Every structure is written in structure tokens, then in C-alpha cells.
């Protein structure tokens, strides 16, 4: 991979920039192959710092979730409330790392504990106005 | 195993009334706690003996618009110019402040240290409280997903329920039990059993000529989406600790001088603290708090005791699932069986392992930065046979406190012995 964008530092801002471009990216320790999403500049297990960017498939399974009735201000601004709860979850990516994301495409008013383990895939939604507009990672059932 | 350089004793504890007090600021609450603590010091406290002060406080900045709170608390109880240090580890702030006080005395630098915990949460509307608490999570990688604090623990609950087959009713049992205890704690925010709250609602409906709810049991009431709405499925209102204003104070002294202050000091024989990944999703296990396990193991090893030796424990039940997980992390019950223990009543005051006899964060209230210090107040009362109607029957010669910050990014555990 030699494209110019792969020179970015392993920061929160770079991760967000990739998401704004529609890509879910992580860092990979060249020495061990361990992948980190969101990207980490230091491998906490080996202290290795020789990292490279890697694009994730976006495929994973739901590891834990909730239907949030009393939401964050940002989610209330996005139109969710007590009568229209949203789903938030932890997704285990097929490459190993886990991430937190909103879960869409399932009925938040009929949650089922057996959704855990369900295959999901990543997509992005854009929210916010003007300079604050940015992409948010979400997952949908496959 | 690491030991403290010298022994540390608790010789007094106190707390303010817990509740929602529009007319009180943190300093007013802390003065209340300080006075209550001072009254508990059997042989009396000359405040000029206090050499340093550590204050646990999560976020007066967000809740009250007041930063730099430690010197304010010191000043308001007459302790300036002594060093005053604020400790912030989210909801574990009070427990970590306690540990800092222990370490300061063990180091030999001080002989008498005041530990406090403060939080004034009720000024903000619920959306403001939700956002303020959410900053104890990872605001870069978790909060954009929509996670709130009830949401995080709800996710832990789904992982736990899926893995171990636990029911949502097991969680509700924790709340019922903690309200049974809180009813008997005159400092608690909710001095009522769930059954009392249910009866009150029925009586009010009858009084107003409204349709009378058909609840027969506490579980009927707790299953009613109107009376007990979901906050973050599967957690309902009565699975969540409330928004609370409160403060607590603990007086620590070196072991050698403890009997100058008290005929019956408590000795802190174990202390442990650990941290974990900023995001819940980065943990190998979602059904346990690794930092709590480690903090517990450190404290047990230092004290030379086992989970069976612990007569009572105050654990961090910010949400009902958190109490179940805590009782497993601390080794009281095997992984995956804490929910059964809760359903079987093993953690009630009459059970073999009473947990949260104070009413816990659920019923006593959870002023987040104060809770870790307030836990010591209950341990003090139970160990001295001074817990009134909620006193457990057995002799409590060994007890534990367990205080969690965030989703377990910080956990701190202490073990107390009466000799």
C-alpha cells in the first residue's frame, strides 16, 4: 500500500478522517500482525511502535448491545427519545478488534438477547452541521 | 507481596444526608459530613491535628461550574493552609482518595489525614447529568456510538445474560434487596422498600380517583413499563442508581496513634487498585471487570485473607448488574453464578454474604465522587454494631469496600479489620 493517505499519524483525527472518507481503518503492528481499531500508535502488549495502516473488512458479529431510551445530547439532537430509542453495541470485527458503534436496521423497541452473535457489517452515517459534519460508524445486520 | 510501610487505621467516619438538595452546594454537604465524622471520633478530634486532606470529586466542574474543589473543602472546615489534593477517577474518586490517604500515612509523611468525597449532581437537568457522566467513558470512541452510563452497563448485562442465562428479574432482585436495606438507613436518599413505593403509588391513584394499578407484587410493579421504564434496555429505572447530592468524610491515622482517637479503631489491612482500557470494547471479557479482580486480589494478598473471611462488603452497585458482577470479581461467587446468589437471597442482610447493607448506591444514593468514601461509613457502623435496624446479626470483624470508576477503567478495593 503506497497511497499518500497512508502517511497519516495514528491519531483520533486520522481515524475520523478515514471514516469521513468511508473507510474503517486501524493500525497493524508490523512485527506481530496485531490489529488495533481504533488505531493505536503503541502496541500495549509488546510496546512495538512499527505500525502500518490497514483497512478493515467491516464484517463482524454483535458482542453486546443496549437500546438507549435516555440518550446523549448528540443522539437526542439526531432525533432519538424515550419513544424512539436507539441501539448502541459492541461489535467484534472479524480481524479481532472490537469497536463501539450505533446499530441500525434492527427494531430497537423489540430487542432480543439472542441478537448477540449476529453477523453485522459496517457503514457510515453523516451527522452535524457545517464544519461539525462528520461520519459516524454504524453497523447493520447482514 | 507488597505491604504498607506502617499500619493505617480508620478512627472516624461521617456522611451528609444523601438526596437532592437545591439549597446546598458541595461545601455545605462536606461540612455536614465533616461534623458527622468528628462526632464519631470516640476520644475526640482536635482538627488542628489533621495534616493533609484528600478529596474525591468526579466533576464539580461540569455539575456545579466549580473547579479546584479540594482547597475549598479544606478552607470551609478550617484546614487551610494544609495541603489539599483533589483526586479524580470518575465514580472511584472517593475510594482512590482513601487509598491516597492510606499511602500518605504509610509513607511516614503524615500521621493524621482527612479523606473526603463530594458530588453535587442535581443542579443539571437529566440530559446534562447524562452527558457529564458519559465523559467518564471514552468520548472519542464510545460516546459517538451513543453509549451512556446506563447504556454501558446495559451492554455488560446483555453479554452476561447471553453468556450465563441470567434473567432480568435477577437484576431487579438486587434493587429490591438494596431498597430493603436503604429503608433502614436514615442517611439514604430512598428510605423505602420497592413495596412501599408501589403502595404509595396505589394510594395516590385511589386518592385522586385515577385508575388503580393492578400490581400484586413488587415484580408486577417492576415489570410495568410505566412505573419502571427502560433507561437502557435491559436496565430499567430501578436498575439504576439515582442522581444524588452528598459528601462523606473519613479520618485516617497511623496505627501507633490510633488509640489516642478511638477505643475501637478499624485497621486497613488490604488495599488494591488497578486500571483498564479506556473503552469497554477493548476488554477481553465483557462479563467481568478485570481491574476489580486485580484490585481485589491485591487487597486479599496484602491482608492475607480470602473471600470467605469477608463478613460484609459494600460494593459499587451503580447499576444492578454491577453488583452481580462485583460479587463474582471479588471471589464471593463463581463467575456466572452471582445472578443465582442474588435470586436466592445470599446477599441479603440475613444471608451468608450480606452485600450493601447501607442500601448501596441504588438506595442510599450515588453522589459519584463521594460514594467510595461513604462506603467506609457503613463498614464503620456495621463493624461497631452501630448500624441500628439494619445491623447484621453476625460479628463483623472483617469487611470490604469496592469502588469502580466508569466501566471499570479504575477499581479500588479496601479490607478493614477490627481487632
Coordinates of C-alpha atoms in Angstrom, one line a residue:
Chain A
X1 CA 0.0 0.0 0.0
X2 CA 1.7 3.1 -1.2
X3 CA -1.2 5.6 -1.4
X4 CA -0.5 9.0 0.0
X5 CA -3.2 8.9 2.7
X6 CA -1.4 6.1 4.4
X7 CA 1.2 8.6 5.8
X8 CA -1.3 9.8 8.3
X9 CA -0.4 9.7 12.0
X10 CA -2.1 7.1 14.2
X11 CA -4.4 9.5 15.9
X12 CA -8.1 10.0 16.7
X13 CA -8.3 12.7 14.0
X14 CA -6.8 10.4 11.3
X15 CA -9.3 7.7 12.2
X16 CA -12.1 10.2 11.9
X17 CA -10.8 11.5 8.5
X18 CA -10.8 7.9 7.2
X19 CA -14.3 7.4 8.4
X20 CA -15.3 10.7 6.7
X21 CA -13.9 9.1 3.5
X22 CA -16.0 6.0 4.1
X23 CA -13.2 3.7 5.3
X24 CA -12.8 1.8 8.6
X25 CA -9.1 1.9 9.3
X26 CA -6.9 0.5 12.0
X27 CA -3.2 0.2 12.8
X28 CA -1.2 -3.1 12.5
X29 CA 1.9 -3.9 14.3
X30 CA 4.3 -5.0 11.5
X31 CA 6.2 -7.2 13.9
X32 CA 3.3 -9.3 15.3
X33 CA 0.4 -8.6 12.8
X34 CA -1.8 -7.5 15.7
X35 CA -4.5 -5.1 14.5
X36 CA -5.9 -2.2 16.5
X37 CA -9.2 -0.4 15.8
X38 CA -9.3 2.5 16.7
X39 CA -5.6 2.8 15.7
X40 CA -3.0 2.8 18.5
X41 CA 0.5 4.2 18.0
X42 CA 1.9 1.8 20.6
X43 CA 1.1 -1.9 20.9
X44 CA 0.2 -2.2 24.6
X45 CA 1.3 -5.9 24.7
X46 CA 4.7 -5.5 23.1
X47 CA 5.3 -1.8 23.2
X48 CA 6.1 -2.1 19.5
X49 CA 5.8 1.2 17.6
X50 CA 6.3 0.0 14.0
X51 CA 2.7 0.4 12.8
X52 CA 1.1 0.5 9.4
X53 CA -2.5 1.4 8.4
X54 CA -4.8 -1.4 7.5
X55 CA -8.3 -1.3 6.2
X56 CA -10.9 -3.4 7.9
X57 CA -13.5 -5.5 6.1
X58 CA -16.2 -4.1 8.3
X59 CA -17.6 -7.5 8.9
X60 CA -18.2 -8.7 12.4
X61 CA -20.6 -10.0 15.0
X62 CA -22.6 -8.3 17.7
X63 CA -20.9 -8.9 21.1
X64 CA -23.1 -6.8 23.4
X65 CA -25.8 -4.1 22.9
X66 CA -28.4 -2.0 24.5
X67 CA -31.5 0.0 23.5
X68 CA -31.0 3.5 24.9
X69 CA -34.1 5.4 26.0
X70 CA -32.4 8.3 27.8
X71 CA -29.7 9.2 25.3
X72 CA -26.8 11.5 24.9
X73 CA -27.5 15.1 23.8
X74 CA -26.0 14.3 20.4
X75 CA -28.4 11.4 19.9
X76 CA -31.3 13.4 21.1
X77 CA -30.3 16.1 18.5
X78 CA -30.3 13.3 16.0
X79 CA -34.0 12.6 16.7
X80 CA -34.0 9.9 19.3
X81 CA -36.0 9.9 22.5
X82 CA -38.0 7.8 25.0
X83 CA -40.4 6.8 22.3
X84 CA -37.8 6.3 19.7
X85 CA -34.8 4.5 21.4
X86 CA -31.6 3.8 19.5
X87 CA -29.3 0.8 19.7
X88 CA -25.7 1.0 20.8
X89 CA -23.4 -2.0 20.7
X90 CA -20.0 -3.6 20.8
X91 CA -19.0 -5.3 17.6
X92 CA -16.3 -8.0 17.3
X93 CA -14.6 -7.4 14.0
X94 CA -13.6 -10.5 12.0
X95 CA -9.9 -9.2 12.2
X96 CA -10.1 -9.5 16.0
X97 CA -10.6 -6.0 17.5
X98 CA -13.8 -4.8 18.9
X99 CA -15.4 -1.4 18.4
X100 CA -18.4 0.5 19.8
X101 CA -21.0 1.7 17.4
X102 CA -24.6 2.5 16.8
X103 CA -26.6 -0.5 15.5
X104 CA -29.2 0.3 12.8
X105 CA -31.6 -1.9 10.9
X106 CA -33.0 -3.8 13.9
X107 CA -36.1 -2.9 15.8
X108 CA -34.9 -1.0 18.9
X109 CA -38.3 -1.5 20.6
X110 CA -38.2 -5.3 20.3
X111 CA -34.6 -6.1 21.5
X112 CA -33.7 -9.7 21.7
X113 CA -30.8 -11.1 23.8
X114 CA -30.2 -13.6 21.0
X115 CA -29.1 -10.8 18.7
X116 CA -25.7 -11.3 20.3
X117 CA -23.6 -13.3 17.9
X118 CA -25.5 -11.9 14.9
X119 CA -23.4 -11.0 11.8
X120 CA -23.2 -7.3 11.1
X121 CA -21.4 -5.1 8.7
X122 CA -20.1 -1.5 9.0
X123 CA -21.5 1.5 7.3
X124 CA -21.3 5.2 8.0
X125 CA -23.9 7.9 8.6
X126 CA -23.2 11.6 8.5
X127 CA -24.5 14.0 11.2
X128 CA -23.9 17.6 12.3
X129 CA -24.0 20.9 10.5
X130 CA -21.2 22.9 8.7
X131 CA -17.7 22.2 10.0
X132 CA -19.0 19.9 12.6
X133 CA -20.4 17.5 10.0
X134 CA -18.7 14.1 10.3
X135 CA -19.2 10.4 9.7
X136 CA -20.3 8.1 12.5
X137 CA -19.6 4.4 12.4
X138 CA -22.7 2.2 12.5
X139 CA -23.4 -1.5 11.9
X140 CA -26.3 -3.1 10.3
X141 CA -27.3 -6.8 10.2
X142 CA -26.0 -8.7 7.2
Chain B
X1 CA 3.6 -9.5 48.5
X2 CA 3.8 -5.7 48.9
X3 CA 2.9 -4.4 52.3
X4 CA 2.3 -1.0 53.7
X5 CA 5.4 0.5 55.4
X6 CA 3.3 1.0 58.5
X7 CA -0.2 0.4 59.6
X8 CA -3.1 2.7 58.9
X9 CA -6.3 2.9 61.0
X10 CA -9.8 4.5 60.5
X11 CA -10.8 6.4 63.6
X12 CA -13.9 8.2 62.4
X13 CA -16.3 8.3 59.6
X14 CA -19.2 10.6 58.6
X15 CA -21.5 11.5 55.8
X16 CA -24.1 14.1 54.9
X17 CA -27.7 13.3 54.3
X18 CA -27.9 11.9 50.7
X19 CA -30.6 13.2 48.4
X20 CA -31.4 16.1 46.1
X21 CA -30.8 19.4 47.9
X22 CA -31.3 22.5 45.7
X23 CA -30.3 24.8 48.6
X24 CA -26.9 23.1 49.3
X25 CA -23.5 23.3 47.5
X26 CA -20.7 20.7 47.8
X27 CA -19.1 22.7 50.6
X28 CA -22.3 22.7 52.6
X29 CA -22.5 18.9 52.2
X30 CA -18.9 18.4 53.1
X31 CA -19.2 20.5 56.3
X32 CA -22.1 18.2 57.2
X33 CA -20.0 15.1 56.6
X34 CA -17.1 16.6 58.5
X35 CA -19.2 17.3 61.5
X36 CA -20.7 13.8 61.4
X37 CA -17.2 12.3 61.2
X38 CA -16.0 14.5 64.1
X39 CA -18.8 13.3 66.3
X40 CA -17.8 9.7 65.6
X41 CA -14.3 10.0 66.9
X42 CA -14.7 8.4 70.3
X43 CA -11.9 10.2 72.1
X44 CA -12.5 13.4 70.2
X45 CA -10.7 15.1 67.3
X46 CA -8.8 18.4 67.5
X47 CA -8.9 19.5 63.9
X48 CA -5.5 21.1 64.1
X49 CA -4.1 17.6 64.3
X50 CA -5.1 17.0 60.7
X51 CA -2.0 17.3 58.5
X52 CA -3.4 16.8 55.0
X53 CA -6.6 16.4 53.1
X54 CA -7.6 14.3 50.0
X55 CA -10.9 14.9 48.3
X56 CA -12.5 12.6 45.9
X57 CA -14.6 14.6 43.4
X58 CA -15.5 13.5 39.9
X59 CA -16.8 16.6 38.2
X60 CA -17.9 19.7 40.2
X61 CA -16.6 21.5 37.1
X62 CA -19.5 20.1 35.0
X63 CA -22.1 19.6 37.7
X64 CA -21.7 22.9 39.6
X65 CA -19.3 25.0 37.5
X66 CA -16.8 24.9 40.2
X67 CA -13.3 23.5 39.8
X68 CA -10.3 23.3 42.2
X69 CA -12.6 21.9 45.0
X70 CA -10.1 20.4 47.4
X71 CA -8.8 23.7 48.9
X72 CA -12.4 24.9 49.2
X73 CA -13.3 21.9 51.3
X74 CA -10.2 22.4 53.4
X75 CA -10.9 26.0 53.9
X76 CA -14.5 25.5 54.9
X77 CA -13.7 23.1 57.7
X78 CA -10.8 25.3 58.9
X79 CA -7.9 23.3 57.5
X80 CA -6.1 25.8 55.3
X81 CA -3.1 26.0 54.9
X82 CA -2.7 22.2 55.0
X83 CA -2.1 20.5 51.6
X84 CA -5.4 19.8 50.0
X85 CA -5.5 17.5 46.9
X86 CA -8.4 16.6 44.7
X87 CA -8.5 13.0 43.4
X88 CA -10.4 12.3 40.2
X89 CA -11.0 8.7 39.0
X90 CA -14.7 9.1 38.0
X91 CA -17.0 7.2 40.3
X92 CA -14.0 5.7 42.1
X93 CA -12.7 9.1 43.1
X94 CA -13.7 8.7 46.8
X95 CA -12.1 5.2 47.0
X96 CA -8.9 6.4 45.4
X97 CA -8.8 9.4 47.6
X98 CA -9.0 7.0 50.5
X99 CA -6.1 5.0 49.1
X100 CA -4.0 8.2 48.7
X101 CA -4.6 9.0 52.3
X102 CA -3.6 5.4 53.3
X103 CA -0.4 5.7 51.2
X104 CA 0.4 9.1 52.6
X105 CA 0.3 7.8 56.2
X106 CA 2.1 4.6 55.3
X107 CA 4.9 6.6 53.8
X108 CA 5.5 8.2 57.1
X109 CA 5.0 11.7 55.9
X110 CA 1.7 12.3 57.8
X111 CA 0.1 10.8 60.9
X112 CA -3.4 12.2 60.6
X113 CA -5.2 12.6 57.2
X114 CA -8.7 13.6 56.4
X115 CA -10.2 11.9 53.3
X116 CA -13.4 13.3 51.8
X117 CA -15.7 12.6 48.9
X118 CA -18.1 15.1 47.4
X119 CA -20.5 15.4 44.5
X120 CA -23.5 17.7 43.8
X121 CA -25.3 16.4 40.8
X122 CA -28.9 17.6 41.0
X123 CA -28.3 21.1 39.6
X124 CA -28.3 19.9 36.0
X125 CA -31.3 18.6 34.0
X126 CA -31.2 14.9 33.3
X127 CA -29.6 15.4 29.8
X128 CA -26.8 17.4 31.4
X129 CA -26.2 14.6 34.0
X130 CA -26.2 12.0 31.3
X131 CA -23.6 13.9 29.3
X132 CA -21.5 14.7 32.4
X133 CA -21.4 11.1 33.4
X134 CA -20.7 10.0 29.8
X135 CA -17.3 11.8 29.9
X136 CA -16.1 9.1 32.3
X137 CA -16.3 6.8 29.2
X138 CA -14.2 7.3 26.1
X139 CA -15.6 10.4 24.4
X140 CA -13.5 9.7 21.2
X141 CA -14.6 6.1 20.6
X142 CA -17.6 5.2 22.7
X143 CA -19.8 8.2 23.3
X144 CA -20.2 8.9 19.5
X145 CA -21.8 5.4 19.3
X146 CA -24.5 6.7 21.6
X147 CA -23.3 5.0 24.8
X148 CA -24.5 6.5 28.1
X149 CA -23.5 5.1 31.5
X150 CA -26.7 3.1 31.9
X151 CA -26.0 2.0 28.3
X152 CA -22.6 0.7 29.1
X153 CA -23.8 -1.4 32.0
X154 CA -26.8 -2.5 29.9
X155 CA -24.4 -3.8 27.3
X156 CA -22.5 -5.7 30.1
X157 CA -25.9 -7.0 31.2
X158 CA -26.7 -8.3 27.7
X159 CA -23.3 -10.0 27.4
X160 CA -23.8 -11.5 30.9
X161 CA -27.4 -12.7 30.4
X162 CA -26.5 -14.2 27.0
X163 CA -23.4 -16.0 28.4
X164 CA -24.9 -17.3 31.6
X165 CA -28.6 -17.4 31.0
X166 CA -29.4 -14.9 33.7
X167 CA -32.8 -13.2 33.8
X168 CA -33.6 -9.5 34.0
X169 CA -35.5 -10.5 37.2
X170 CA -32.2 -11.4 38.9
X171 CA -31.1 -7.8 38.3
X172 CA -34.4 -6.5 39.7
X173 CA -33.8 -8.6 42.8
X174 CA -30.7 -6.7 43.6
X175 CA -32.7 -3.4 43.6
X176 CA -35.4 -4.9 45.8
X177 CA -32.7 -6.1 48.3
X178 CA -30.9 -2.8 48.3
X179 CA -34.1 -0.8 48.9
X180 CA -34.9 -3.2 51.8
X181 CA -31.6 -2.1 53.3
X182 CA -31.9 1.6 52.4
X183 CA -35.2 1.8 54.1
X184 CA -33.4 1.3 57.4
X185 CA -30.6 3.9 56.7
X186 CA -31.6 7.3 57.9
X187 CA -28.9 8.9 55.6
X188 CA -30.2 7.2 52.5
X189 CA -31.8 9.1 49.6
X190 CA -34.6 6.5 49.2
X191 CA -35.7 5.2 52.7
X192 CA -38.3 3.0 51.2
X193 CA -38.7 -0.6 50.0
X194 CA -39.9 -1.1 46.5
X195 CA -43.2 -2.4 48.0
X196 CA -43.6 0.9 49.9
X197 CA -43.1 2.9 46.7
X198 CA -45.7 0.6 45.0
X199 CA -48.2 1.0 47.8
X200 CA -47.7 4.8 47.7
X201 CA -48.5 4.9 44.0
X202 CA -51.6 2.8 44.5
X203 CA -52.7 5.1 47.4
X204 CA -52.2 8.2 45.4
X205 CA -54.2 6.8 42.5
X206 CA -57.0 6.0 44.8
X207 CA -56.9 9.4 46.4
X208 CA -57.0 11.2 43.1
X209 CA -59.8 8.9 41.7
X210 CA -57.4 7.6 39.0
X211 CA -57.4 4.0 37.7
X212 CA -55.8 1.9 40.4
X213 CA -52.8 -0.1 39.1
X214 CA -53.3 -3.9 39.4
X215 CA -49.8 -4.7 40.8
X216 CA -49.9 -7.6 43.3
X217 CA -46.2 -8.0 43.9
X218 CA -43.1 -5.9 43.7
X219 CA -42.2 -7.8 40.5
X220 CA -45.5 -6.8 38.9
X221 CA -44.6 -3.2 39.7
X222 CA -41.1 -3.6 38.4
X223 CA -42.3 -5.2 35.2
X224 CA -44.6 -2.2 34.5
X225 CA -43.1 -0.1 31.7
X226 CA -45.0 2.9 33.1
X227 CA -43.9 2.6 36.7
X228 CA -40.4 1.3 35.9
X229 CA -39.5 2.5 32.4
X230 CA -36.5 1.3 30.5
X231 CA -33.5 3.7 30.7
X232 CA -31.2 1.5 28.6
X233 CA -32.7 -2.0 27.8
X234 CA -32.5 -4.3 29.7
X235 CA -31.9 -1.9 32.5
X236 CA -34.9 -0.1 33.9
X237 CA -35.2 2.9 36.2
X238 CA -35.0 0.7 39.3
X239 CA -31.8 -0.9 38.0
X240 CA -30.1 2.4 38.1
X241 CA -28.6 4.4 41.0
X242 CA -30.1 7.9 41.3
X243 CA -28.8 11.4 40.8
X244 CA -27.6 12.4 44.3
X245 CA -26.0 15.2 46.2
X246 CA -23.8 14.1 49.1
X247 CA -20.5 14.1 50.8
X248 CA -18.5 11.8 53.1
X249 CA -15.5 12.1 55.4
X250 CA -13.1 9.5 56.8
X251 CA -10.4 10.2 59.4
X252 CA -7.2 8.1 58.9
X253 CA -4.3 7.9 61.4
X254 CA -1.1 5.9 61.8
X255 CA -1.6 2.7 63.6
X256 CA 0.7 3.7 66.5
X257 CA -1.5 6.7 67.5
X258 CA -4.9 5.2 66.6
X259 CA -6.0 4.6 70.3
X260 CA -5.4 8.2 71.1
X261 CA -8.5 8.8 68.9
X262 CA -10.6 5.7 69.3
X263 CA -11.0 2.8 71.7
X264 CA -12.1 0.6 68.7
X265 CA -10.2 1.7 65.5
X266 CA -10.5 -0.2 62.3
X267 CA -7.3 -1.2 60.6
X268 CA -6.9 -1.1 56.9
X269 CA -5.1 -4.3 56.3
X270 CA -5.5 -4.5 52.5
X271 CA -5.6 -2.0 49.7
X272 CA -5.6 -2.7 45.9
X273 CA -6.1 -0.6 42.8
X274 CA -6.0 -1.3 39.1
X275 CA -6.8 0.4 35.8
X276 CA -8.1 -1.0 32.5
X277 CA -8.6 0.0 28.8
X278 CA -10.3 3.3 28.3
X279 CA -13.0 1.6 26.2
X280 CA -15.2 -1.3 27.4
X281 CA -15.0 -2.8 23.9
X282 CA -11.2 -3.3 24.3
X283 CA -11.5 -5.8 27.2
X284 CA -11.2 -9.5 26.6
X285 CA -14.2 -10.1 28.9
X286 CA -17.4 -8.1 28.9
X287 CA -18.9 -10.0 31.8
X288 CA -16.3 -9.2 34.4
X289 CA -14.3 -6.1 35.4
X290 CA -10.6 -7.1 35.2
X291 CA -9.4 -4.1 37.2
X292 CA -11.8 -5.1 40.1
X293 CA -10.5 -8.7 40.0
X294 CA -6.9 -7.4 40.2
X295 CA -7.6 -4.8 42.9
X296 CA -9.4 -7.5 44.9
X297 CA -6.5 -9.9 44.5
X298 CA -4.0 -7.3 45.6
X299 CA -6.1 -6.4 48.7
X300 CA -6.6 -10.1 49.7
X301 CA -2.9 -10.8 49.3
X302 CA -1.8 -7.8 51.3
X303 CA -4.3 -8.7 54.1
X304 CA -3.6 -12.4 54.0
X305 CA -7.3 -13.2 53.9
X306 CA -9.7 -14.9 51.5
X307 CA -13.2 -14.0 50.2
X308 CA -14.7 -16.4 52.8
X309 CA -13.2 -14.2 55.5
X310 CA -15.1 -11.1 54.4
X311 CA -18.2 -10.8 56.6
X312 CA -19.9 -7.9 54.7
X313 CA -19.0 -5.9 51.7
X314 CA -20.1 -2.5 50.3
X315 CA -19.7 -2.9 46.5
X316 CA -20.2 -0.5 43.7
X317 CA -23.8 -1.1 42.6
X318 CA -24.1 1.9 40.2
X319 CA -26.4 -0.5 38.3
X320 CA -27.9 -3.8 39.5
X321 CA -25.8 -5.8 37.0
X322 CA -22.7 -4.1 38.5
X323 CA -23.4 -5.6 41.9
X324 CA -23.8 -9.1 40.5
X325 CA -20.5 -8.8 38.5
X326 CA -18.8 -7.3 41.6
X327 CA -19.7 -10.3 43.8
X328 CA -18.0 -12.5 41.2
X329 CA -15.0 -10.3 40.6
X330 CA -14.3 -10.3 44.4
X331 CA -14.5 -14.1 44.6
X332 CA -17.6 -14.3 46.7
X333 CA -19.4 -16.3 44.0
X334 CA -18.0 -18.2 41.0
X335 CA -18.2 -16.5 37.6
X336 CA -21.7 -16.8 36.1
X337 CA -23.3 -17.6 39.5
X338 CA -23.7 -14.1 41.0
X339 CA -27.2 -13.8 39.5
X340 CA -28.3 -17.0 41.2
X341 CA -26.9 -15.8 44.5
X342 CA -28.9 -12.6 44.1
X343 CA -32.1 -14.5 43.4
X344 CA -31.5 -16.9 46.3
X345 CA -31.1 -14.0 48.7
X346 CA -27.5 -15.0 49.6
X347 CA -26.5 -11.3 49.6
X348 CA -29.4 -10.1 51.9
X349 CA -28.7 -8.9 55.4
X350 CA -29.8 -12.3 56.7
X351 CA -27.8 -14.2 54.0
X352 CA -24.3 -15.7 54.3
X353 CA -22.7 -12.8 52.4
X354 CA -24.5 -9.5 53.1
X355 CA -23.8 -7.0 50.3
X356 CA -24.6 -3.3 50.5
X357 CA -26.3 -3.3 53.9
X358 CA -26.3 0.6 53.6
X359 CA -28.8 0.3 50.7
X360 CA -25.9 0.6 48.3
X361 CA -25.6 3.2 45.6
X362 CA -29.0 2.2 44.4
X363 CA -31.0 3.2 47.5
X364 CA -28.6 5.2 49.7
X365 CA -27.7 7.3 46.6
X366 CA -24.7 7.8 44.4
X367 CA -23.0 11.2 44.6
X368 CA -20.3 9.8 42.4
X369 CA -17.1 11.2 43.8
X370 CA -18.4 10.7 47.4
X371 CA -19.5 7.1 47.1
X372 CA -16.1 5.4 47.7
X373 CA -15.7 7.4 51.0
X374 CA -19.3 6.9 52.0
X375 CA -18.9 3.1 51.7
X376 CA -16.5 3.3 54.7
X377 CA -19.2 4.9 56.8
X378 CA -21.3 1.7 56.5
X379 CA -18.4 -0.6 57.2
X380 CA -17.6 1.5 60.3
X381 CA -21.2 1.2 61.6
X382 CA -21.5 -2.5 60.9
X383 CA -18.1 -3.3 62.5
X384 CA -19.0 -1.3 65.6
X385 CA -22.5 -2.7 65.9
X386 CA -23.9 0.8 65.3
X387 CA -26.0 0.2 62.2
X388 CA -29.3 0.2 64.1
X389 CA -32.1 -1.7 62.5
X390 CA -30.0 -2.8 59.6
X391 CA -27.2 -4.2 61.7
X392 CA -26.3 -7.7 60.6
X393 CA -26.5 -10.4 63.3
X394 CA -23.0 -11.9 62.9
X395 CA -19.9 -10.2 64.4
X396 CA -18.4 -8.1 61.6
X397 CA -14.7 -8.3 62.3
X398 CA -13.6 -8.1 58.7
X399 CA -15.2 -6.1 55.9
X400 CA -14.5 -4.8 52.4
X401 CA -15.3 -1.8 50.2
X402 CA -15.2 -2.0 46.4
X403 CA -15.4 1.2 44.3
X404 CA -15.5 1.4 40.5
X405 CA -14.8 4.3 38.2
X406 CA -16.5 4.3 34.8
X407 CA -17.0 0.9 33.3
X408 CA -14.0 -0.4 35.3
X409 CA -11.2 1.8 33.9
X410 CA -10.5 2.3 37.7
X411 CA -11.2 -0.1 40.5
X412 CA -10.1 0.2 44.1
X413 CA -10.7 -2.3 47.0
X414 CA -10.0 -2.0 50.7
X415 CA -10.2 -4.5 53.5
X416 CA -10.9 -3.5 57.2
X417 CA -10.2 -5.4 60.4
X418 CA -11.4 -4.8 63.9
X419 CA -9.0 -6.2 66.5

